[in-house]
Coordinates of C-alpha atoms and ligand atoms in Angstrom, one line a residue:
X29 CA 33.0 40.0 141.0
X30 CA 36.4 39.8 139.7
X31 CA 38.1 36.3 139.7
X32 CA 41.8 36.3 140.5
X33 CA 43.9 33.1 140.0
X34 CA 46.7 32.7 142.5
X35 CA 49.3 30.3 141.1
X36 CA 52.0 28.6 143.2
X37 CA 54.8 26.7 141.3
X38 CA 57.3 24.1 142.0
X39 CA 58.2 23.3 145.6
X40 CA 55.9 26.0 147.1
X41 CA 53.8 23.4 148.5
X42 CA 56.8 23.0 151.0
X43 CA 56.6 26.4 152.5
X44 CA 56.7 26.2 156.3
X45 CA 59.3 23.3 156.1
X46 CA 61.6 24.9 153.6
X47 CA 64.5 27.4 154.2
X48 CA 62.7 29.6 156.9
X49 CA 65.4 32.3 156.5
X50 CA 64.1 33.0 153.0
X51 CA 60.5 31.8 153.1
X52 CA 59.4 32.1 156.8
X53 CA 57.5 29.5 158.7
X54 CA 54.0 30.0 157.4
X55 CA 52.7 27.1 155.2
X56 CA 51.0 27.4 151.9
X57 CA 47.7 26.9 153.5
X58 CA 48.5 29.7 155.9
X59 CA 49.2 32.0 153.0
X60 CA 46.2 31.0 151.0
X61 CA 44.0 31.7 154.1
X62 CA 45.5 35.2 154.3
X63 CA 45.0 35.9 150.6
X64 CA 41.4 34.7 151.1
X65 CA 40.8 37.1 153.9
X66 CA 42.2 40.1 151.9
X67 CA 40.1 39.0 148.9
X68 CA 37.0 39.3 151.0
X69 CA 38.1 42.8 152.1
X70 CA 38.9 43.9 148.6
X71 CA 35.6 42.2 147.2
X72 CA 37.3 39.8 144.7
X73 CA 37.0 36.1 144.4
X74 CA 40.4 34.1 144.6
X75 CA 41.1 30.6 143.3
X76 CA 44.3 28.8 144.4
X77 CA 46.4 26.5 142.1
X78 CA 49.8 24.7 143.1
X79 CA 51.5 22.1 141.2
X80 CA 55.0 20.6 140.8
X81 CA 54.5 19.7 137.1
X82 CA 55.3 22.1 134.7
X83 CA 52.8 20.8 132.1
X84 CA 50.0 20.8 134.6
X85 CA 51.0 24.5 135.5
X86 CA 51.0 25.5 131.6
X87 CA 47.6 23.8 131.2
X88 CA 46.1 25.8 134.0
X89 CA 47.5 29.0 132.5
X90 CA 45.9 27.9 129.1
X91 CA 42.6 27.4 130.7
X92 CA 42.7 30.8 132.0
X93 CA 42.2 32.0 128.4
X94 CA 38.6 31.0 128.3
X95 CA 37.4 30.4 131.9
X96 CA 36.8 34.2 132.9
X97 CA 39.8 34.7 134.9
X98 CA 40.4 38.4 135.3
X99 CA 44.0 38.4 136.5
X100 CA 46.7 36.0 137.7
X101 CA 49.1 36.5 140.7
X102 CA 52.0 34.1 140.1
X103 CA 54.9 32.7 142.1
X104 CA 56.5 30.2 139.7
X105 CA 59.2 29.2 142.3
X106 CA 62.5 28.1 140.4
X107 CA 60.4 27.9 137.0
X108 CA 60.7 31.7 137.0
X109 CA 64.3 31.6 136.0
X110 CA 64.1 29.3 133.1
X111 CA 60.7 28.1 132.0
X112 CA 60.1 29.6 128.5
X113 CA 57.1 27.1 128.3
X114 CA 55.5 29.0 131.1
X115 CA 56.5 32.4 129.6
X116 CA 54.8 31.4 126.3
X117 CA 51.7 30.4 128.0
X118 CA 51.4 33.6 129.9
X119 CA 52.1 35.7 126.8
X120 CA 48.9 34.1 125.2
X121 CA 46.7 35.7 127.9
X122 CA 45.1 39.2 127.6
X123 CA 44.7 39.8 131.4
X124 CA 47.1 41.2 133.8
X125 CA 49.7 39.0 135.4
X126 CA 51.5 40.1 138.6
X127 CA 54.7 38.1 139.5
X128 CA 55.5 37.7 143.1
X129 CA 58.4 36.2 145.3
X130 CA 58.6 35.6 149.1
X131 CA 62.4 36.2 149.0
X132 CA 64.4 39.0 147.5
X133 CA 65.7 37.1 144.6
X134 CA 67.9 40.0 143.6
X135 CA 70.0 39.6 146.9
X136 CA 70.4 35.9 146.3
X137 CA 72.4 33.7 144.0
X138 CA 72.9 35.1 140.4
X139 CA 70.6 32.5 138.6
X140 CA 67.6 34.0 140.8
X141 CA 68.4 37.6 139.4
X142 CA 66.8 36.9 136.1
X143 CA 63.1 36.2 135.5
X144 CA 62.0 34.9 132.2
X145 CA 58.4 35.8 133.3
X146 CA 59.0 39.5 133.9
X147 CA 58.5 40.4 130.2
X148 CA 55.1 39.0 130.2
X149 CA 54.1 40.4 133.6
X150 CA 52.6 43.7 134.5
X151 CA 55.2 44.1 137.4
X152 CA 56.9 42.1 140.0
X153 CA 57.0 42.2 143.9
X154 CA 59.8 40.3 145.8
X155 CA 61.2 40.2 149.3
X156 CA 58.4 40.9 151.5
X157 CA 57.6 37.4 152.6
X158 CA 53.9 36.7 152.8
X159 CA 53.2 40.3 152.1
X160 CA 54.6 40.0 148.6
X161 CA 51.5 37.8 147.7
X162 CA 49.2 40.2 149.7
X163 CA 50.8 43.2 147.8
X164 CA 50.5 41.2 144.5
X165 CA 46.8 40.7 145.1
X166 CA 46.3 44.3 145.8
X167 CA 48.1 45.1 142.7
X168 CA 46.0 42.8 140.6
X169 CA 42.9 44.3 142.2
X170 CA 44.1 47.9 141.4
X171 CA 44.7 46.9 137.8
X172 CA 41.2 45.7 137.4
X173 CA 39.6 48.8 139.1
X174 CA 38.9 52.1 137.5
X175 CA 41.3 53.8 139.7
X176 CA 44.6 52.0 139.7
X177 CA 45.9 52.7 143.2
X178 CA 47.4 49.9 145.2
Ligands
LIG201 C1 60.8 32.0 145.1 C2 62.3 32.3 144.7 C3 62.8 31.3 143.6 O1 64.1 31.6 143.2 C4 62.8 30.0 144.3 O2 63.3 29.0 143.3 C5 61.5 29.4 145.0 C6 60.8 30.6 145.7 C7 60.4 33.0 146.2 O3 59.2 32.9 146.4 O4 61.1 33.7 146.7 O5 61.1 28.4 144.9 O6 60.0 32.2 143.9

């Protein structure tokens, strides 16, 4: 069974309490529950990781080089826009990476328009709230399947 790592970056543990206009009212736990349900439907295994510490986040990505992770779905939060350390760590991997964002980052402040992770991701999904994560998981699953249709 494919093993997909779902990574939530800085401040994303605050979903549910944070700016509901952009991030809705579901908590990270709710989002993970929805992802676990979809994973069951798709027949994949999901693992969740959240950290507010960039070093811990980088170390979890490094671990994915050798721990049989098949794909990563990542919302790096604000690190998306400036963390070359996370970009470099993802660049080491030989597995597909799907970037997701709850909000439509392109319709927000200019600093959110650029993602340093986009160049090391297979694609990105932004603006659909919790569905961005669900679509991201479907995309990762499709990339791992013989017929890559989402
Ligand atoms: C975010 C968008 C980022 O710009 C922001 O810093 C976040 C959340 C999103 O999911 O929309 O923390 O990644």
